[in-house]
Coordinates of C-alpha atoms in Angstrom, one line a residue:
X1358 CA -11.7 -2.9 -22.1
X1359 CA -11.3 -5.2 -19.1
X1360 CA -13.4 -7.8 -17.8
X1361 CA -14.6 -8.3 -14.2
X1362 CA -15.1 -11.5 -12.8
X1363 CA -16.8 -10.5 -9.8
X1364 CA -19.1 -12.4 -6.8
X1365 CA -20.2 -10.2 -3.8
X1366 CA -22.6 -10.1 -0.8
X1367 CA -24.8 -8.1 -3.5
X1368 CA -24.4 -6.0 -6.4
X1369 CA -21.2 -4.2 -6.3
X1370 CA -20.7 -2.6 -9.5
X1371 CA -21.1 1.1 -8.3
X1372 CA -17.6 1.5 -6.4
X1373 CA -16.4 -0.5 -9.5
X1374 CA -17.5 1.1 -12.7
X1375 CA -15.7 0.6 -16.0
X1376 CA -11.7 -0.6 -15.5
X1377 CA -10.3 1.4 -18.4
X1378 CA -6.6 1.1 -19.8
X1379 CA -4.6 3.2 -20.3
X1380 CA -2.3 2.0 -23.9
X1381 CA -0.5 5.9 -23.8
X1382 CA 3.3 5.3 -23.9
X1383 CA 3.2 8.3 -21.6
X1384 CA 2.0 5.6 -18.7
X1385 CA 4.9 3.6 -19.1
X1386 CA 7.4 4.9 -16.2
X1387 CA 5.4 6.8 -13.5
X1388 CA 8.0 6.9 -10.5
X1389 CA 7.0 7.8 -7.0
X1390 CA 8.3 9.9 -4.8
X1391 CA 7.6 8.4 -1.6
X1392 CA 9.6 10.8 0.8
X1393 CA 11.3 13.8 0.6
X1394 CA 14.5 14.5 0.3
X1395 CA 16.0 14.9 3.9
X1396 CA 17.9 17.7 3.1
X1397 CA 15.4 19.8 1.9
X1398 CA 12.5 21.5 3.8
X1399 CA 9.2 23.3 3.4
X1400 CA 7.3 24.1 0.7
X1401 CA 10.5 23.8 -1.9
X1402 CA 10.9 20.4 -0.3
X1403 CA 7.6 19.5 -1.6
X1404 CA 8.1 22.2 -4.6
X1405 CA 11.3 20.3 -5.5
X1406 CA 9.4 16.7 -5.1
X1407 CA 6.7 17.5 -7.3
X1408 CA 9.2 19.2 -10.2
X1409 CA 11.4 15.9 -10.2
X1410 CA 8.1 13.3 -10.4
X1411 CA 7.1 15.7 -13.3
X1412 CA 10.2 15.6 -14.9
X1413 CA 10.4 11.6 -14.6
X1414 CA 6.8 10.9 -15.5
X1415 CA 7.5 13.0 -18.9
X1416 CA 10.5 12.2 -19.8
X1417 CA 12.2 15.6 -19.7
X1418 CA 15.8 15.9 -19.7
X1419 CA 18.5 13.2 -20.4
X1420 CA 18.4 9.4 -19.8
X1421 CA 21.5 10.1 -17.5
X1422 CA 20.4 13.0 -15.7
X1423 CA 16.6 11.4 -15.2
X1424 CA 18.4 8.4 -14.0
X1425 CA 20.4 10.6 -11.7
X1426 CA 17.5 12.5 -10.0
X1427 CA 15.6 9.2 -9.0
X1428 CA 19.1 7.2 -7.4
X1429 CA 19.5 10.3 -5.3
X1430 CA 15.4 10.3 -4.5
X1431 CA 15.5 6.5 -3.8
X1432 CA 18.8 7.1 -1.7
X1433 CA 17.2 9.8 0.5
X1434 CA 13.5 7.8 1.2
X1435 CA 15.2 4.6 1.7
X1436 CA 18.1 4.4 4.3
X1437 CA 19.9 1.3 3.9
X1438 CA 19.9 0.9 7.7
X1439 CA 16.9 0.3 9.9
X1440 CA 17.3 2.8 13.0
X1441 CA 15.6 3.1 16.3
X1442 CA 13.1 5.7 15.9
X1443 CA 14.3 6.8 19.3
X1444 CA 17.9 7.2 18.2
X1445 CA 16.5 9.4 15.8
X1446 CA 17.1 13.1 16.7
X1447 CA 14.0 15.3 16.2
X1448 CA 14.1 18.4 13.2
X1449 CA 12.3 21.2 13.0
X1450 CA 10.7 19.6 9.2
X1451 CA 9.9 16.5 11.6
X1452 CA 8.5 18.4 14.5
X1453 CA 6.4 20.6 11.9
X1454 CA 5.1 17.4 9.9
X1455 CA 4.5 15.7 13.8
X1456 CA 1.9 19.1 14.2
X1457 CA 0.4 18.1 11.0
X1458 CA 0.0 14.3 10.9
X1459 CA -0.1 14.2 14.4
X1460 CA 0.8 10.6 16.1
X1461 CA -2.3 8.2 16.3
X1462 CA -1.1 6.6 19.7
X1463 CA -1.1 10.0 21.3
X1464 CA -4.2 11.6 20.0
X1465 CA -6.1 7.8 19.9
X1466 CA -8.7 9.6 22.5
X1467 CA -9.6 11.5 19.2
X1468 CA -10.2 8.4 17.1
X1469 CA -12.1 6.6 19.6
X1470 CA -14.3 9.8 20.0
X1471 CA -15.8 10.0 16.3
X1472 CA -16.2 6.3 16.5
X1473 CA -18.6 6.0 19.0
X1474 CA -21.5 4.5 17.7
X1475 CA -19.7 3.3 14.2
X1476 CA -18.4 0.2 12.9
X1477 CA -15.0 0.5 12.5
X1478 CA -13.2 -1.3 9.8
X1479 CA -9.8 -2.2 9.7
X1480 CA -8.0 -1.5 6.7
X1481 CA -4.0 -3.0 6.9
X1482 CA -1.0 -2.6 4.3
X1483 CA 1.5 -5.7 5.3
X1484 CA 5.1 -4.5 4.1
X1485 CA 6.4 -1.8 6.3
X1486 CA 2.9 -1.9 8.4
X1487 CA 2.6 -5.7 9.9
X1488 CA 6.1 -6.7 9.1
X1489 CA 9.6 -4.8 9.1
X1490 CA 11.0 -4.3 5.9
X1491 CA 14.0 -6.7 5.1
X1492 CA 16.3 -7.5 2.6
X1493 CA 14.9 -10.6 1.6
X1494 CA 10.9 -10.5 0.8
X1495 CA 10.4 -13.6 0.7
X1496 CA 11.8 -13.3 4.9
X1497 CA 9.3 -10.7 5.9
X1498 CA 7.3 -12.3 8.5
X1499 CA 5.1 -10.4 11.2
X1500 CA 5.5 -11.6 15.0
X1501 CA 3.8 -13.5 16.5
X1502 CA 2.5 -10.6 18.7
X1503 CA 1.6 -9.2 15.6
X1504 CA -0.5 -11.9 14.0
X1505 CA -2.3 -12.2 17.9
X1506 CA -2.9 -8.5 17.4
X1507 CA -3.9 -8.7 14.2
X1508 CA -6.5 -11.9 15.3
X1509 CA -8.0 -10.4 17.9
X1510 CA -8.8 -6.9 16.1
X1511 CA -10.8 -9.0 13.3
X1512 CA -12.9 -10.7 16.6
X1513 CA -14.6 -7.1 16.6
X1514 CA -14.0 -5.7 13.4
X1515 CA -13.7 -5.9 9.8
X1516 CA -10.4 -6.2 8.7
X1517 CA -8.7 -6.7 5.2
X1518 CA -4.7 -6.5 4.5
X1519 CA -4.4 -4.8 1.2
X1520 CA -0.9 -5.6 -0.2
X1521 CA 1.1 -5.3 -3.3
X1522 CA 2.0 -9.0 -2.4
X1523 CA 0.4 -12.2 -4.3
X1524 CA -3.0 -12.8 -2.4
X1525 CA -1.7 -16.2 -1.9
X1526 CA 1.5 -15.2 -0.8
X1527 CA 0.4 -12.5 1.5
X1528 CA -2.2 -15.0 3.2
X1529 CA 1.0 -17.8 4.2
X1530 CA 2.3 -14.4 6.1
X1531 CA -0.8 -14.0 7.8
X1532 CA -1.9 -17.3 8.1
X1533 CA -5.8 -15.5 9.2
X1534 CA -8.5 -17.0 7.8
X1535 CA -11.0 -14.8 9.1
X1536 CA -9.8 -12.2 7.2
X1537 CA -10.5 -10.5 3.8
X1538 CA -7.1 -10.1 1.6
X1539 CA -6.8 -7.9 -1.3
X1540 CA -3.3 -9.3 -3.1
X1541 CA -1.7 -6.8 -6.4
X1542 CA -2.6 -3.7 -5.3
X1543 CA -6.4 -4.6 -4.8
X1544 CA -6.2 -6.1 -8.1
X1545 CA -7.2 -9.8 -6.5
X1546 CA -9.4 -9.6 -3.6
X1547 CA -10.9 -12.7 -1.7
X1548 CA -12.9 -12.7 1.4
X1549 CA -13.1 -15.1 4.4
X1550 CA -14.9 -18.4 3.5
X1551 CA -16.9 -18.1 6.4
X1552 CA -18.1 -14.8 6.9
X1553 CA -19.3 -13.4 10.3
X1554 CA -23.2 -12.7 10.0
X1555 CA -23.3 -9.3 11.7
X1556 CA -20.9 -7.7 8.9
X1557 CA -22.4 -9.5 6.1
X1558 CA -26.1 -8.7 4.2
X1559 CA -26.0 -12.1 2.0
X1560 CA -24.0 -15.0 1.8
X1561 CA -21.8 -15.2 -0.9
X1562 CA -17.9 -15.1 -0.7
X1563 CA -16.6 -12.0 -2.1
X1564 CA -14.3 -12.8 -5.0
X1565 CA -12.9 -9.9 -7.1
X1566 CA -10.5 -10.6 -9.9
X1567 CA -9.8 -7.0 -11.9
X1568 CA -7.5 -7.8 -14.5
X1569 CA -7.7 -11.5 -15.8
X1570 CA -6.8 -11.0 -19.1
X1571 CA -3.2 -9.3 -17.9
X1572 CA -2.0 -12.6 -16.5
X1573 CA -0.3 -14.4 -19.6
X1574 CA 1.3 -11.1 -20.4
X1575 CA 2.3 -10.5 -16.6
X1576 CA 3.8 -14.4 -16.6
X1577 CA 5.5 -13.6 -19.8
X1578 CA 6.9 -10.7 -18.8
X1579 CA 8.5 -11.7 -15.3
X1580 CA 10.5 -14.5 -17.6
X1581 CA 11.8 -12.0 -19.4
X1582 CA 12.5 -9.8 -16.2
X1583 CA 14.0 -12.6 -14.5
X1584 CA 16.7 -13.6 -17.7
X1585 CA 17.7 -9.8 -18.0
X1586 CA 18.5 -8.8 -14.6
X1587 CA 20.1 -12.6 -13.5
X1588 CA 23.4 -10.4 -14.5
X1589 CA 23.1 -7.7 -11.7
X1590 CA 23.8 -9.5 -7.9
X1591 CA 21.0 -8.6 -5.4
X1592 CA 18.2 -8.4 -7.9
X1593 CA 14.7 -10.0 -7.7
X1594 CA 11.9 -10.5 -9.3
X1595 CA 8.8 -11.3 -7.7
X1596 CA 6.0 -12.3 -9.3
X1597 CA 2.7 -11.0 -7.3
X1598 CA 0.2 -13.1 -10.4
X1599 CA -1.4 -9.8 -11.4
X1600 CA 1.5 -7.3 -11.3
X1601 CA 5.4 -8.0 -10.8
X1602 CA 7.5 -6.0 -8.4
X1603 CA 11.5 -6.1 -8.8
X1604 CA 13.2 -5.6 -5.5
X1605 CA 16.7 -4.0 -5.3
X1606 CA 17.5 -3.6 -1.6
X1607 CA 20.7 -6.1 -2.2
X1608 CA 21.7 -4.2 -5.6
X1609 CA 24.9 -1.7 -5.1
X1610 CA 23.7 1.5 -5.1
X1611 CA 25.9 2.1 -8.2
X1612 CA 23.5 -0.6 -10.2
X1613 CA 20.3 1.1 -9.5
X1614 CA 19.9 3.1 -12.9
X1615 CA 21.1 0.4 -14.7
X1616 CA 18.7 -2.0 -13.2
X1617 CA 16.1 0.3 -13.8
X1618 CA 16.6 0.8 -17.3
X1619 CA 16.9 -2.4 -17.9
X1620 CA 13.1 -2.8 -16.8
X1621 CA 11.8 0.1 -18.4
X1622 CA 13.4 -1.3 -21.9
X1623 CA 11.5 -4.3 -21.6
X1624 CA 8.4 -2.8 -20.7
X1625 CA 8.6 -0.6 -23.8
X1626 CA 7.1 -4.0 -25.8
X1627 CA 4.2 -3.9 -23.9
X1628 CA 2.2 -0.7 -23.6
X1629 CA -0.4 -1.4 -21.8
X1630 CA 1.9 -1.9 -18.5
X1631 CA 3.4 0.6 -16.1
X1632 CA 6.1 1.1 -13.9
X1633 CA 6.1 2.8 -10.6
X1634 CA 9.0 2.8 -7.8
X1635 CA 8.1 2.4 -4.0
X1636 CA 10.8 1.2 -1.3
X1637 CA 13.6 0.1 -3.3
X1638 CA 11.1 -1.7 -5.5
X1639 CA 9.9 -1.3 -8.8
X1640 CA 6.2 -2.0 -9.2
X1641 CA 5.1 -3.1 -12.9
X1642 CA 1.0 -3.3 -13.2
X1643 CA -1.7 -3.0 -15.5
X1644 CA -2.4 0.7 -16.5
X1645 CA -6.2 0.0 -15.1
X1646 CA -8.0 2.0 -13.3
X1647 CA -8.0 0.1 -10.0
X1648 CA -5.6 0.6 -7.0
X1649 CA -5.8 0.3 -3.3
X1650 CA -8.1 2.9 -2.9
X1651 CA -10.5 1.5 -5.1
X1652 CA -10.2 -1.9 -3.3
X1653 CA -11.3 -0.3 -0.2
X1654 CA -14.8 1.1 -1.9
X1655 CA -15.0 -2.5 -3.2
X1656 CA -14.7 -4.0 0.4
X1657 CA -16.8 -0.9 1.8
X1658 CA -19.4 -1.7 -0.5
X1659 CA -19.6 -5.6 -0.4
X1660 CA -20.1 -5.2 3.6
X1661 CA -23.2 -3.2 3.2
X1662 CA -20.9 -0.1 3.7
X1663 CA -20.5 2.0 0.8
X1664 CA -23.0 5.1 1.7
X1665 CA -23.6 4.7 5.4
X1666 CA -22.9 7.3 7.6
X1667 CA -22.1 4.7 10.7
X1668 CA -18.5 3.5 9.7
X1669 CA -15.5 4.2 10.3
X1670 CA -12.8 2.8 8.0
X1671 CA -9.3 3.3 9.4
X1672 CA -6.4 2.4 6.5
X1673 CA -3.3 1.9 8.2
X1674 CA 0.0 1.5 5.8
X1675 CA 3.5 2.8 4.5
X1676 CA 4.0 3.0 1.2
X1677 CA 2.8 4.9 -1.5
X1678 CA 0.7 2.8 -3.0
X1679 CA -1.5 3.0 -0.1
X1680 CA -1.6 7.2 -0.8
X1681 CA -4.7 5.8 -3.2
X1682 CA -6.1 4.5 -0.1
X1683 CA -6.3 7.6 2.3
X1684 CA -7.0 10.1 -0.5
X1685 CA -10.6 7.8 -1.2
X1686 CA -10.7 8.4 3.2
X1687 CA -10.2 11.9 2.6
X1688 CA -12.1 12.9 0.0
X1689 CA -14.9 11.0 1.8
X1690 CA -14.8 12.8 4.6
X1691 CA -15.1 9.5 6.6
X1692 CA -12.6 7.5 8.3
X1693 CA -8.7 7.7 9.1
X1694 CA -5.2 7.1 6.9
X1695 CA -2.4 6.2 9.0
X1696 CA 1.0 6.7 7.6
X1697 CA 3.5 4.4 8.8
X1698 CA 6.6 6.7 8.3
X1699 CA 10.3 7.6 10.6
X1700 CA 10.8 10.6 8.5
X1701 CA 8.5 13.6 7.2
X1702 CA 7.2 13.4 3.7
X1703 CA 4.1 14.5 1.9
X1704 CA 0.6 12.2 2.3
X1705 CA -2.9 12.4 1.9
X1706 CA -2.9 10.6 5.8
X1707 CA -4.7 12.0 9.0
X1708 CA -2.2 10.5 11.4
X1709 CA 0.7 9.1 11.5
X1710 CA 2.9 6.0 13.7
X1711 CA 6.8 5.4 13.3
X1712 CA 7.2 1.7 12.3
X1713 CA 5.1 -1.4 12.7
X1714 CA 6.0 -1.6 17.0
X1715 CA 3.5 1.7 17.2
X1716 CA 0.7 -0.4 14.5
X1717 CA 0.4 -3.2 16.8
X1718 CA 0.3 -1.1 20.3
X1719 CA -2.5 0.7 18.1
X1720 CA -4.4 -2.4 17.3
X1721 CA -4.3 -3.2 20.9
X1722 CA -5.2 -0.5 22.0
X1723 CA -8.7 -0.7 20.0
X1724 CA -9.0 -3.9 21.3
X1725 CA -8.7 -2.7 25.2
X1726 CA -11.7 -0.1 24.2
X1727 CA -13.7 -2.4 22.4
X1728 CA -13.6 -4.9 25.8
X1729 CA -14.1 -1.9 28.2
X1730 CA -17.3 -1.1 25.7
X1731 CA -18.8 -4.1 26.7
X1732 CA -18.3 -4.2 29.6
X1733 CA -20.1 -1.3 30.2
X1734 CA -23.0 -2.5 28.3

């Protein structure tokens, strides 16, 4: 059992409960199938999805043929080469998943309409969202249009960046003080040192820490990581202090399965990690209970939030990580997920925007109705 080292604007152990974990080998190599395979369409698009992650997630079938099945998912959700979304010619499957996560630019009369007389809170993923993905993660910095964007949306609401990135690390991107940032997945969450009053009910910094214990085992781990994959060119391991993500963008496509069971060999010493896959990263955590979705309820709850029916939280990001995020919107029946997506694939997202140009004309956007708001009193 996990501790929590926890201060909040008041007692937020409700959205927390207990953080279990999870010791079952079964945990150790959950892959994610974060788009679908472009050649494929439908309902057996998403049939074949589902069969494949079960197949991984088991264990069925060979090493080989396992291995296999995810280099030809990772090929077909991650295209080596960024594209304009308007070079991009239109398919029926993208047409038909336009219908059903439709745009949030063109139906943002919609949004604005069920927010009237809410607080909205801005929810932001940083990867993919704020910043293009690159090559280099340690290069991924958001414009300065962007961070303006970003800055003037926290002048009137609430806004966190939940990342898979350090806290630390995602915060030097940012470089926003006035916002809250929720680093490893939610796992490390920090809010401003200087909260504004009108979102606060008491006047305590929120600090949330989920997973402590994990960090000698996390820092032992990433040596080992970083001394078995020196070998394969293009490989890196980041350390994100409470989980450890190894980026193969630069590895030759030929490496992939290699590289990845290279990882899942030496996570097979330590049982009580696990391994998922998002963009042409492999994401190595603690098999807690606690993910971006239940970072959101924390930050919900420590702004006075968690059970009022006059907010609107809006989670805006790419990956699926952030699925956890909009299925906790979803299920609520409050608030917006906004995938940031160029090609169809399965989410538990309201709307939808093509790359991070469409997030910050968004964020504008917001801003422009917030100002004409008050102007009119």
């Amino acid at each position: 059992m996990t501790t929590q080292n926890v201060v909040a604007f008041e007692d937020c152990t409700s959205c927390i409960g207990k953080v279990r974990v999870a010791a079952s080998k079964s945990d150790l190599f959950l892959p994610a199938i974060t788009e679908p395979l472009a050649a494929l369409g439908g309902r057996h698009m998403a049939l074949c999805q589902k069969q494949l992650l079960k197949s991984l997630e088991t264990g069925g079938g060979g090493g080989g043929a396992r291995a296999s099945a995810w280099v030809d998912s990772t090929r077909s959700s991650s295209p080596t080469q960024i594209k304009s979304t308007a070079s991009l010619p239109e398919t029926e499957e993208q047409s038909s998943w336009i219908l059903r996560y439709p745009s949030a630019l063109e139906t943002f009369e919609q949004i604005i309409s069920a927010s009237k007389g809410k607080q909205i809170v801005m929810f932001l993923d940083y990867d993919g969202t704020l910043s293009p993905i690159v090559d280099d993660p340690d290069q991924a910095f958001m414009s300065k249009d962007m961070r303006e964007a970003v800055r003037d949306v926290a002048a009137y609401f609430p806004t966190a960046i939940v990342s898979g990135r350090c806290r630390d690390k995602v915060y030097n991107f940012v470089k926003l003080a006035e916002l809250y940032y929720a680093g490893s997945h939610g796992m490390d969450i920090k809010g401003p040192s200087k909260p504004r009053r009108k979102w606060n009910k008491g006047n305590q910094a929120v600090i949330f820490q989920a997973a402590t214990e994990f960090l000698p085992m996390i820092d032992e781990v990433y040596t080992t990581l970083l001394n078995k994959t020196s070998s394969i060119p293009g490989a890196k391991v980041e350390n994100n202090k409470f989980c450890l993500s190894v980026h193969f963008r630069c590895v030759e496509e030929k490496r992939w399965a290699a590289l990845t069971e290279q990882v899942k060999m030496v996570l097979s010493a330590y049982p009580k990690l696990k391994l998922t896959r998002g963009r042409k990263v492999l994401e190595i955590r603690p098999t807690i209970m606690w993910d971006k979705g239940k970072a959101l309820e924390f930050l919900l709850e420590s702004l006075g939030y968690a059970n009022s029916s006059n907010v609107l939280p809006i989670y805006i990001g790419d990956d699926q990580t952030d699925e956890d995020a909009f299925k906790v919107l979803r299920d609520r029946g409050q608030g917006f997920g906004i995938l940031v997506s160029r090609v169809a694939k399965e989410t538990s997202a309201t709307y939808s925007l093509q790359e991070p140009f469409e997030v910050k004309e968004f964020l504008r956007r917001l801003v422009v109705e917030r100002n004409r708001w008050l102007l009119q009193g």
